Amino acid sequence: MPFDLLELIYSRTDTRGVICAANDTFDRLAGYGWRDTIGAPHKLVRHPDMPKGFFHIFWSMLKSGEPAVGYVKNRNKDGRYYWVLAAAIPCEGGYFSVRLKPSSALFQTMREEYARLRRREQNESLSAEASAEILLTRLTELGFRSYPEFMSQALQEETLARDRGLDRPVDKVANHLATLVSGLTAALEEQTRLVGLFDSLKLLPVNMRLIASRLEPQGGPISQISMNYKTSFDNIAERLSAFVTGEKNICGSMDAAVRRSLILTNCSRLHLEMSQQIRQPDENFAGEENRQEHTIIAKLGDESQTLVQVSLAEASRLAATLIASAYEIRRMVLGLDTIRILGRVESRRDRVFEKACSATLDQIDTVQAAISESLQTLSNLAVSIQTGLAMISAVREPGKDRVKATGAAPKPVSSPAKTHTPQSGTTGQPGTTPAAAVPVSSGWRDDAPPDAAHGPTQHIAAE
């Protein structure tokens, strides 16, 4: 179906997924009319080609209080279809979603993945949960460590593609955050390498002790040095484990915070654009439902900006913790150096000992040097990330100025104006007279005041 790159689809549902409000673009593409749309479940426009596993992931994200992003194929009343990238967030009383037209290379990849997954669902009678696991596994194979990582990249790529298509400058803050994500990816890879190095060092002092047990009396100097090394190593490994595993994974938590900031930054930009298409009515306007809808959208944009700042502050705190932890572990590794040198000196007192221990001591030297280098690299990356976060916080624009700061304001979509007359006492449920869908002035322009003489009207239907 015709869906212009400039257009945005908007809808708001309650916690059950029942449609409470939508815009003209939604109404035009869905084709059901307001009477059959308001009060209907959002799955009204779900296409049978969509895999169940996607919706399981999408709704799980929303119900946990997180934003949710994904490619969706929707179906028109007449059986035609249109693709969107949906960006939804929880809001008071339900969920709010803005959809844009996808056009990136990632979109083409996901269309193929959805088709394969849907065939498996049908052929293997997969449950939604089983399908979701397959989709997550496939995303991992495509290089995404998690669904939030996929969400942040998909939304960023589609936003960039849309900006290029509309000849608009990119959003500076989102662009900086996307660059920062690359540094976080490097930090996660270095963290994985560091864990591997510690694993390879773990058995070396044990080997030393076994050699010593064959060549010296029980409790001899080499045995004692090996035991001291093992004890110190275990303490360091425990400290390392405290910030690289599970919920205490500092790099992972920092990556999640920055990616969440990137998602919310792009969501906030879409909310602002949507709110400017649905401008606030003047004080004498009678449509109270529409006045409230404009307020909801504007408030969501402000809240998203606040959440961005919270996530950035958390990422900055985690970067500082990572720097301190890396420094502490490097200091502890220096203590291992003393024990290692003692082992080297003691082994040279006896040529048999030296020959037997030389290979193991060489391995310890090599791995320990690599650990020190890795810790330094991790610390440097954390400092770079912390600096980048500080710069982003410094250049962030107030939410109300975001579109002006990042390029030309959205131009109005040329579509015929229509009016929905308010009906007193209506509920908007299917089969009844729909709730009011009141015209709201649209067509925001840089060079003209917001009055009825400039551009078409954007309508909102609401409960």
GROMACS .gro file of C-alpha atoms in nm:
model
  463
    1MET     CA    1   0.000   0.000   0.000
    2PRO     CA    2   0.117   0.360  -0.059
    3PHE     CA    3   0.303   0.475   0.252
    4ASP     CA    4   0.520   0.784   0.215
    5LEU     CA    5   0.856   0.818   0.386
    6LEU     CA    6   0.740   1.145   0.540
    7GLU     CA    7   0.435   0.990   0.702
    8LEU     CA    8   0.424   0.860   1.058
    9ILE     CA    9   0.161   0.622   1.192
   10TYR     CA   10   0.045   0.680   1.547
   11SER     CA   11  -0.174   0.478   1.780
   12ARG     CA   12  -0.228   0.446   2.154
   13THR     CA   13  -0.373   0.141   2.328
   14ASP     CA   14  -0.472   0.043   2.677
   15THR     CA   15  -0.284  -0.226   2.869
   16ARG     CA   16  -0.480  -0.498   2.688
   17GLY     CA   17  -0.383  -0.370   2.344
   18VAL     CA   18  -0.723  -0.214   2.271
   19ILE     CA   19  -0.696   0.093   2.045
   20CYS     CA   20  -0.776   0.417   2.229
   21ALA     CA   21  -0.651   0.669   1.973
   22ALA     CA   22  -0.495   0.684   1.626
   23ASN     CA   23  -0.416   0.932   1.351
   24ASP     CA   24  -0.540   0.972   0.994
   25THR     CA   25  -0.245   0.781   0.849
   26PHE     CA   26  -0.337   0.478   1.062
   27ASP     CA   27  -0.700   0.511   0.952
   28ARG     CA   28  -0.610   0.541   0.582
   29LEU     CA   29  -0.372   0.246   0.577
   30ALA     CA   30  -0.589   0.018   0.793
   31GLY     CA   31  -0.904   0.101   0.597
   32TYR     CA   32  -1.156   0.007   0.868
   33GLY     CA   33  -1.290   0.352   0.951
   34TRP     CA   34  -1.306   0.502   1.299
   35ARG     CA   35  -1.623   0.316   1.400
   36ASP     CA   36  -1.449  -0.023   1.367
   37THR     CA   37  -1.105   0.095   1.482
   38ILE     CA   38  -1.148   0.275   1.814
   39GLY     CA   39  -1.218   0.016   2.082
   40ALA     CA   40  -1.092  -0.273   1.869
   41PRO     CA   41  -0.783  -0.482   1.958
   42HIS     CA   42  -0.466  -0.368   1.782
   43LYS     CA   43  -0.431  -0.712   1.624
   44LEU     CA   44  -0.704  -0.586   1.391
   45VAL     CA   45  -0.421  -0.494   1.150
   46ARG     CA   46  -0.198  -0.795   1.220
   47HIS     CA   47  -0.091  -0.980   0.908
   48PRO     CA   48  -0.095  -1.364   0.914
   49ASP     CA   49   0.258  -1.364   0.768
   50MET     CA   50   0.398  -1.226   1.096
   51PRO     CA   51   0.566  -1.485   1.324
   52LYS     CA   52   0.411  -1.529   1.668
   53GLY     CA   53   0.756  -1.528   1.823
   54PHE     CA   54   0.810  -1.163   1.733
   55PHE     CA   55   0.498  -1.048   1.916
   56HIS     CA   56   0.594  -1.259   2.217
   57ILE     CA   57   0.925  -1.068   2.241
   58PHE     CA   58   0.769  -0.730   2.158
   59TRP     CA   59   0.496  -0.747   2.422
   60SER     CA   60   0.732  -0.893   2.682
   61MET     CA   61   0.953  -0.586   2.642
   62LEU     CA   62   0.659  -0.347   2.682
   63LYS     CA   63   0.511  -0.531   2.981
   64SER     CA   64   0.848  -0.514   3.157
   65GLY     CA   65   0.840  -0.135   3.123
   66GLU     CA   66   1.096  -0.112   2.842
   67PRO     CA   67   1.062   0.037   2.492
   68ALA     CA   68   1.001  -0.214   2.214
   69VAL     CA   69   1.109  -0.183   1.850
   70GLY     CA   70   1.056  -0.418   1.558
   71TYR     CA   71   0.960  -0.464   1.195
   72VAL     CA   72   0.592  -0.543   1.144
   73LYS     CA   73   0.390  -0.640   0.840
   74ASN     CA   74   0.035  -0.506   0.875
   75ARG     CA   75  -0.277  -0.598   0.679
   76ASN     CA   76  -0.536  -0.360   0.538
   77LYS     CA   77  -0.909  -0.437   0.559
   78ASP     CA   78  -0.900  -0.524   0.188
   79GLY     CA   79  -0.617  -0.774   0.235
   80ARG     CA   80  -0.337  -0.548   0.112
   81TYR     CA   81  -0.029  -0.501   0.331
   82TYR     CA   82   0.226  -0.243   0.440
   83TRP     CA   83   0.550  -0.274   0.637
   84VAL     CA   84   0.647  -0.051   0.930
   85LEU     CA   85   0.916  -0.020   1.189
   86ALA     CA   86   0.723   0.012   1.514
   87ALA     CA   87   0.871   0.199   1.811
   88ALA     CA   88   0.647   0.157   2.116
   89ILE     CA   89   0.685   0.267   2.477
   90PRO     CA   90   0.473   0.225   2.789
   91CYS     CA   91   0.261   0.526   2.882
   92GLU     CA   92   0.005   0.604   3.148
   93GLY     CA   93  -0.281   0.359   3.107
   94GLY     CA   94  -0.126   0.160   2.824
   95TYR     CA   95   0.116   0.185   2.533
   96PHE     CA   96   0.205   0.442   2.269
   97SER     CA   97   0.346   0.350   1.927
   98VAL     CA   98   0.485   0.552   1.636
   99ARG     CA   99   0.562   0.369   1.312
  100LEU     CA  100   0.771   0.479   1.018
  101LYS     CA  101   0.833   0.337   0.672
  102PRO     CA  102   1.139   0.106   0.677
  103SER     CA  103   1.395   0.128   0.398
  104SER     CA  104   1.730   0.003   0.532
  105ALA     CA  105   1.926  -0.309   0.433
  106LEU     CA  106   1.846  -0.459   0.775
  107PHE     CA  107   1.476  -0.443   0.688
  108GLN     CA  108   1.530  -0.666   0.385
  109THR     CA  109   1.721  -0.916   0.601
  110MET     CA  110   1.443  -0.933   0.860
  111ARG     CA  111   1.171  -0.982   0.598
  112GLU     CA  112   1.349  -1.299   0.491
  113GLU     CA  113   1.401  -1.413   0.851
  114TYR     CA  114   1.033  -1.361   0.934
  115ALA     CA  115   0.925  -1.564   0.631
  116ARG     CA  116   1.148  -1.857   0.729
  117LEU     CA  117   1.036  -1.844   1.091
  118ARG     CA  118   0.669  -1.826   0.999
  119ARG     CA  119   0.705  -2.137   0.781
  120ARG     CA  120   0.864  -2.320   1.074
  121GLU     CA  121   0.581  -2.211   1.305
  122GLN     CA  122   0.328  -2.357   1.065
  123ASN     CA  123   0.519  -2.674   0.976
  124GLU     CA  124   0.631  -2.757   1.330
  125SER     CA  125   0.332  -2.617   1.524
  126LEU     CA  126   0.568  -2.400   1.729
  127SER     CA  127   0.442  -2.213   2.034
  128ALA     CA  128   0.502  -1.838   2.059
  129GLU     CA  129   0.771  -1.901   2.323
  130ALA     CA  130   0.954  -2.158   2.109
  131SER     CA  131   0.936  -1.930   1.806
  132ALA     CA  132   1.074  -1.640   2.012
  133GLU     CA  133   1.373  -1.851   2.117
  134ILE     CA  134   1.444  -1.939   1.755
  135LEU     CA  135   1.425  -1.572   1.655
  136LEU     CA  136   1.662  -1.467   1.935
  137THR     CA  137   1.906  -1.743   1.838
  138ARG     CA  138   1.895  -1.633   1.477
  139LEU     CA  139   1.961  -1.271   1.576
  140THR     CA  140   2.265  -1.390   1.770
  141GLU     CA  141   2.388  -1.565   1.457
  142LEU     CA  142   2.341  -1.238   1.268
  143GLY     CA  143   2.571  -1.064   1.517
  144PHE     CA  144   2.328  -0.923   1.774
  145ARG     CA  145   2.406  -1.020   2.133
  146SER     CA  146   2.054  -0.937   2.251
  147TYR     CA  147   1.718  -0.814   2.127
  148PRO     CA  148   1.777  -0.464   2.276
  149GLU     CA  149   2.097  -0.447   2.069
  150PHE     CA  150   1.894  -0.534   1.759
  151MET     CA  151   1.630  -0.275   1.852
  152SER     CA  152   1.880   0.007   1.893
  153GLN     CA  153   2.051  -0.070   1.562
  154ALA     CA  154   1.725  -0.116   1.368
  155LEU     CA  155   1.577   0.212   1.491
  156GLN     CA  156   1.902   0.401   1.430
  157GLU     CA  157   1.948   0.260   1.078
  158GLU     CA  158   1.588   0.333   0.980
  159THR     CA  159   1.604   0.684   1.125
  160LEU     CA  160   1.924   0.753   0.930
  161ALA     CA  161   1.772   0.610   0.611
  162ARG     CA  162   1.462   0.827   0.659
  163ASP     CA  163   1.673   1.137   0.718
  164ARG     CA  164   1.865   1.068   0.398
  165GLY     CA  165   1.545   1.008   0.204
  166LEU     CA  166   1.396   1.335   0.331
  167ASP     CA  167   1.725   1.521   0.285
  168ARG     CA  168   1.744   1.610   0.654
  169PRO     CA  169   2.053   1.634   0.877
  170VAL     CA  170   2.111   1.346   1.117
  171ASP     CA  171   2.036   1.385   1.486
  172LYS     CA  172   2.368   1.476   1.649
  173VAL     CA  173   2.297   1.317   1.986
  174ALA     CA  174   2.176   0.990   1.833
  175ASN     CA  175   2.478   0.986   1.604
  176HIS     CA  176   2.717   1.036   1.900
  177LEU     CA  177   2.541   0.759   2.093
  178ALA     CA  178   2.568   0.522   1.796
  179THR     CA  179   2.942   0.595   1.779
  180LEU     CA  180   2.971   0.531   2.151
  181VAL     CA  181   2.806   0.192   2.104
  182SER     CA  182   3.106   0.089   1.891
  183GLY     CA  183   3.338   0.167   2.185
  184LEU     CA  184   3.116  -0.038   2.415
  185THR     CA  185   3.127  -0.330   2.173
  186ALA     CA  186   3.508  -0.314   2.186
  187ALA     CA  187   3.494  -0.303   2.568
  188LEU     CA  188   3.271  -0.611   2.579
  189GLU     CA  189   3.506  -0.795   2.344
  190GLU     CA  190   3.806  -0.698   2.557
  191GLN     CA  191   3.624  -0.812   2.869
  192THR     CA  192   3.561  -1.151   2.706
  193ARG     CA  193   3.930  -1.173   2.614
  194LEU     CA  194   4.029  -1.088   2.973
  195VAL     CA  195   3.811  -1.364   3.115
  196GLY     CA  196   3.967  -1.609   2.870
  197LEU     CA  197   4.318  -1.508   2.977
  198PHE     CA  198   4.233  -1.565   3.343
  199ASP     CA  199   4.091  -1.907   3.257
  200SER     CA  200   4.413  -2.001   3.078
  201LEU     CA  201   4.621  -1.891   3.380
  202LYS     CA  202   4.413  -2.082   3.633
  203LEU     CA  203   4.585  -2.421   3.603
  204LEU     CA  204   4.943  -2.300   3.565
  205PRO     CA  205   5.023  -2.265   3.940
  206VAL     CA  206   4.867  -2.609   3.994
  207ASN     CA  207   5.108  -2.749   3.734
  208MET     CA  208   5.395  -2.581   3.917
  209ARG     CA  209   5.295  -2.743   4.242
  210LEU     CA  210   5.272  -3.089   4.081
  211ILE     CA  211   5.623  -3.048   3.941
  212ALA     CA  212   5.752  -2.934   4.280
  213SER     CA  213   5.592  -3.230   4.455
  214ARG     CA  214   5.810  -3.465   4.247
  215LEU     CA  215   6.135  -3.272   4.290
  216GLU     CA  216   6.139  -3.143   4.649
  217PRO     CA  217   6.022  -3.245   4.997
  218GLN     CA  218   5.670  -3.164   5.102
  219GLY     CA  219   5.635  -2.795   5.187
  220GLY     CA  220   5.944  -2.702   4.988
  221PRO     CA  221   5.994  -2.345   4.857
  222ILE     CA  222   5.856  -2.407   4.506
  223SER     CA  223   5.546  -2.577   4.649
  224GLN     CA  224   5.491  -2.288   4.888
  225ILE     CA  225   5.536  -2.027   4.614
  226SER     CA  226   5.289  -2.215   4.396
  227MET     CA  227   5.032  -2.221   4.676
  228ASN     CA  228   5.076  -1.848   4.741
  229TYR     CA  229   5.036  -1.775   4.370
  230LYS     CA  230   4.719  -1.986   4.353
  231THR     CA  231   4.569  -1.811   4.658
  232SER     CA  232   4.642  -1.465   4.519
  233PHE     CA  233   4.515  -1.565   4.176
  234ASP     CA  234   4.186  -1.694   4.324
  235ASN     CA  235   4.133  -1.362   4.502
  236ILE     CA  236   4.186  -1.171   4.176
  237ALA     CA  237   3.960  -1.407   3.982
  238GLU     CA  238   3.686  -1.359   4.241
  239ARG     CA  239   3.719  -0.983   4.211
  240LEU     CA  240   3.708  -1.004   3.832
  241SER     CA  241   3.402  -1.224   3.841
  242ALA     CA  242   3.226  -0.962   4.053
  243PHE     CA  243   3.214  -0.714   3.764
  244VAL     CA  244   3.202  -0.931   3.451
  245THR     CA  245   2.930  -1.188   3.522
  246GLY     CA  246   2.556  -1.184   3.571
  247GLU     CA  247   2.376  -0.870   3.687
  248LYS     CA  248   2.710  -0.720   3.799
  249ASN     CA  249   2.847  -0.724   3.445
  250ILE     CA  250   2.961  -0.361   3.428
  251CYS     CA  251   3.036  -0.353   3.053
  252GLY     CA  252   2.709  -0.528   2.974
  253SER     CA  253   2.507  -0.294   3.197
  254MET     CA  254   2.682   0.010   3.050
  255ASP     CA  255   2.612  -0.113   2.698
  256ALA     CA  256   2.244  -0.165   2.785
  257ALA     CA  257   2.216   0.185   2.934
  258VAL     CA  258   2.368   0.353   2.628
  259ARG     CA  259   2.158   0.149   2.385
  260ARG     CA  260   1.846   0.236   2.584
  261SER     CA  261   1.947   0.602   2.557
  262LEU     CA  262   1.985   0.564   2.181
  263ILE     CA  263   1.641   0.401   2.148
  264LEU     CA  264   1.473   0.666   2.364
  265THR     CA  265   1.651   0.950   2.184
  266ASN     CA  266   1.515   0.833   1.850
  267CYS     CA  267   1.172   0.764   2.003
  268SER     CA  268   1.163   1.113   2.153
  269ARG     CA  269   1.246   1.263   1.815
  270LEU     CA  270   0.955   1.074   1.657
  271HIS     CA  271   0.724   1.183   1.939
  272LEU     CA  272   0.820   1.545   1.886
  273GLU     CA  273   0.762   1.521   1.512
  274MET     CA  274   0.427   1.355   1.576
  275SER     CA  275   0.323   1.619   1.829
  276GLN     CA  276   0.407   1.895   1.580
  277GLN     CA  277   0.190   1.727   1.319
  278ILE     CA  278  -0.085   1.716   1.583
  279ARG     CA  279  -0.045   2.069   1.714
  280GLN     CA  280  -0.221   2.186   2.025
  281PRO     CA  281  -0.562   2.342   1.952
  282ASP     CA  282  -0.630   2.701   2.056
  283GLU     CA  283  -0.806   2.772   2.384
  284ASN     CA  284  -1.151   2.800   2.219
  285PHE     CA  285  -1.126   2.459   2.048
  286ALA     CA  286  -1.409   2.228   2.160
  287GLY     CA  287  -1.241   1.892   2.107
  288GLU     CA  288  -1.133   1.792   2.459
  289GLU     CA  289  -1.032   1.442   2.348
  290ASN     CA  290  -0.789   1.586   2.097
  291ARG     CA  291  -0.653   1.842   2.341
  292GLN     CA  292  -0.574   1.556   2.578
  293GLU     CA  293  -0.413   1.350   2.301
  294HIS     CA  294  -0.176   1.631   2.209
  295THR     CA  295  -0.083   1.666   2.576
  296ILE     CA  296  -0.015   1.292   2.604
  297ILE     CA  297   0.220   1.295   2.305
  298ALA     CA  298   0.405   1.607   2.418
  299LYS     CA  299   0.442   1.463   2.770
  300LEU     CA  300   0.580   1.135   2.633
  301GLY     CA  301   0.847   1.325   2.441
  302ASP     CA  302   0.953   1.507   2.757
  303GLU     CA  303   0.951   1.186   2.961
  304SER     CA  304   1.165   1.009   2.701
  305GLN     CA  305   1.420   1.289   2.719
  306THR     CA  306   1.428   1.259   3.099
  307LEU     CA  307   1.479   0.883   3.074
  308VAL     CA  308   1.762   0.940   2.826
  309GLN     CA  309   1.941   1.158   3.082
  310VAL     CA  310   1.885   0.898   3.355
  311SER     CA  311   2.031   0.623   3.135
  312LEU     CA  312   2.329   0.838   3.038
  313ALA     CA  313   2.398   0.917   3.404
  314GLU     CA  314   2.384   0.546   3.488
  315ALA     CA  315   2.622   0.462   3.203
  316SER     CA  316   2.863   0.730   3.324
  317ARG     CA  317   2.850   0.591   3.679
  318LEU     CA  318   2.922   0.242   3.547
  319ALA     CA  319   3.215   0.372   3.339
  320ALA     CA  320   3.368   0.521   3.655
  321THR     CA  321   3.316   0.190   3.837
  322LEU     CA  322   3.484   0.001   3.553
  323ILE     CA  323   3.785   0.233   3.560
  324ALA     CA  324   3.822   0.187   3.935
  325SER     CA  325   3.777  -0.192   3.915
  326ALA     CA  326   4.030  -0.228   3.634
  327TYR     CA  327   4.281  -0.022   3.833
  328GLU     CA  328   4.228  -0.234   4.144
  329ILE     CA  329   4.275  -0.562   3.954
  330ARG     CA  330   4.589  -0.430   3.783
  331ARG     CA  331   4.726  -0.346   4.127
  332MET     CA  332   4.648  -0.699   4.247
  333VAL     CA  333   4.814  -0.846   3.935
  334LEU     CA  334   5.131  -0.656   4.027
  335GLY     CA  335   5.129  -0.858   4.350
  336LEU     CA  336   5.130  -1.172   4.139
  337ASP     CA  337   5.443  -1.041   3.967
  338THR     CA  338   5.634  -1.053   4.296
  339ILE     CA  339   5.536  -1.416   4.356
  340ARG     CA  340   5.613  -1.507   3.994
  341ILE     CA  341   5.962  -1.354   4.016
  342LEU     CA  342   6.028  -1.541   4.342
  343GLY     CA  343   5.934  -1.865   4.166
  344ARG     CA  344   6.170  -1.787   3.882
  345VAL     CA  345   6.458  -1.706   4.122
  346GLU     CA  346   6.399  -2.015   4.337
  347SER     CA  347   6.383  -2.250   4.037
  348ARG     CA  348   6.724  -2.131   3.921
  349ARG     CA  349   6.887  -2.258   4.240
  350ASP     CA  350   6.870  -2.606   4.093
  351ARG     CA  351   6.930  -2.691   3.727
  352VAL     CA  352   6.680  -2.980   3.740
  353PHE     CA  353   6.414  -2.751   3.888
  354GLU     CA  354   6.486  -2.482   3.630
  355LYS     CA  355   6.454  -2.724   3.342
  356ALA     CA  356   6.131  -2.876   3.480
  357CYS     CA  357   5.964  -2.542   3.565
  358SER     CA  358   6.090  -2.329   3.277
  359ALA     CA  359   5.804  -2.396   3.033
  360THR     CA  360   5.534  -2.336   3.297
  361LEU     CA  361   5.700  -2.017   3.422
  362ASP     CA  362   5.730  -1.891   3.064
  363GLN     CA  363   5.359  -1.949   3.015
  364ILE     CA  364   5.280  -1.762   3.336
  365ASP     CA  365   5.498  -1.471   3.219
  366THR     CA  366   5.321  -1.454   2.881
  367VAL     CA  367   4.966  -1.481   3.012
  368GLN     CA  368   5.023  -1.239   3.298
  369ALA     CA  369   5.167  -0.979   3.059
  370ALA     CA  370   4.862  -1.022   2.835
  371ILE     CA  371   4.630  -0.977   3.136
  372SER     CA  372   4.802  -0.651   3.231
  373GLU     CA  373   4.773  -0.528   2.872
  374SER     CA  374   4.405  -0.626   2.856
  375LEU     CA  375   4.326  -0.446   3.180
  376GLN     CA  376   4.499  -0.134   3.052
  377THR     CA  377   4.303  -0.151   2.725
  378LEU     CA  378   3.976  -0.197   2.914
  379SER     CA  379   4.057   0.098   3.138
  380ASN     CA  380   4.142   0.318   2.837
  381LEU     CA  381   3.815   0.223   2.667
  382ALA     CA  382   3.622   0.306   2.983
  383VAL     CA  383   3.787   0.649   3.003
  384SER     CA  384   3.701   0.713   2.637
  385ILE     CA  385   3.341   0.605   2.695
  386GLN     CA  386   3.313   0.824   3.005
  387THR     CA  387   3.446   1.124   2.810
  388GLY     CA  388   3.202   1.055   2.526
  389LEU     CA  389   2.910   1.038   2.770
  390ALA     CA  390   3.010   1.369   2.924
  391MET     CA  391   3.025   1.530   2.579
  392ILE     CA  392   2.682   1.392   2.485
  393SER     CA  393   2.526   1.522   2.806
  394ALA     CA  394   2.682   1.862   2.737
  395VAL     CA  395   2.547   1.896   2.381
  396ARG     CA  396   2.198   1.753   2.434
  397GLU     CA  397   1.924   1.994   2.334
  398PRO     CA  398   1.606   2.046   2.537
  399GLY     CA  399   1.335   1.810   2.418
  400LYS     CA  400   1.119   2.091   2.278
  401ASP     CA  401   1.396   2.202   2.042
  402ARG     CA  402   1.503   1.861   1.914
  403VAL     CA  403   1.368   1.875   1.558
  404LYS     CA  404   1.492   2.230   1.500
  405ALA     CA  405   1.833   2.133   1.629
  406THR     CA  406   1.861   1.832   1.400
  407GLY     CA  407   1.729   1.963   1.072
  408ALA     CA  408   1.425   2.084   0.889
  409ALA     CA  409   1.091   2.051   1.056
  410PRO     CA  410   0.853   1.791   0.914
  411LYS     CA  411   0.645   1.916   0.623
  412PRO     CA  412   0.272   1.842   0.611
  413VAL     CA  413   0.141   1.535   0.434
  414SER     CA  414  -0.106   1.625   0.162
  415SER     CA  415  -0.424   1.433   0.235
  416PRO     CA  416  -0.788   1.537   0.210
  417ALA     CA  417  -0.922   1.699   0.525
  418LYS     CA  418  -1.219   1.543   0.700
  419THR     CA  419  -1.407   1.609   1.020
  420HIS     CA  420  -1.535   1.367   1.283
  421THR     CA  421  -1.822   1.514   1.480
  422PRO     CA  422  -1.810   1.459   1.859
  423GLN     CA  423  -2.085   1.231   1.989
  424SER     CA  424  -2.187   1.271   2.350
  425GLY     CA  425  -2.195   0.959   2.558
  426THR     CA  426  -2.015   0.735   2.309
  427THR     CA  427  -1.761   0.475   2.407
  428GLY     CA  428  -1.585   0.406   2.079
  429GLN     CA  429  -1.655   0.032   2.103
  430PRO     CA  430  -1.699  -0.167   1.780
  431GLY     CA  431  -2.055  -0.164   1.654
  432THR     CA  432  -2.145   0.168   1.820
  433THR     CA  433  -2.111   0.530   1.717
  434PRO     CA  434  -1.739   0.606   1.743
  435ALA     CA  435  -1.588   0.849   1.985
  436ALA     CA  436  -1.500   1.190   1.851
  437ALA     CA  437  -1.218   1.215   1.603
  438VAL     CA  438  -1.166   1.589   1.605
  439PRO     CA  439  -0.964   1.782   1.346
  440VAL     CA  440  -0.647   1.936   1.477
  441SER     CA  441  -0.439   2.194   1.295
  442SER     CA  442  -0.132   2.046   1.130
  443GLY     CA  443   0.111   2.148   0.858
  444TRP     CA  444   0.384   2.296   1.080
  445ARG     CA  445   0.618   2.506   0.869
  446ASP     CA  446   0.936   2.704   0.933
  447ASP     CA  447   0.811   3.003   0.732
  448ALA     CA  448   0.449   3.035   0.842
  449PRO     CA  449   0.242   3.076   1.157
  450PRO     CA  450   0.028   2.778   1.263
  451ASP     CA  451  -0.309   2.880   1.128
  452ALA     CA  452  -0.573   2.724   0.907
  453ALA     CA  453  -0.433   2.893   0.596
  454HIS     CA  454  -0.124   2.676   0.589
  455GLY     CA  455  -0.148   2.315   0.489
  456PRO     CA  456  -0.389   2.030   0.563
  457THR     CA  457  -0.535   1.909   0.889
  458GLN     CA  458  -0.425   1.606   1.090
  459HIS     CA  459  -0.701   1.426   1.279
  460ILE     CA  460  -0.693   1.212   1.589
  461ALA     CA  461  -0.961   0.965   1.680
  462ALA     CA  462  -0.969   0.891   2.051
  463GLU     CA  463  -1.178   0.725   2.313
   0.00000   0.00000   0.00000
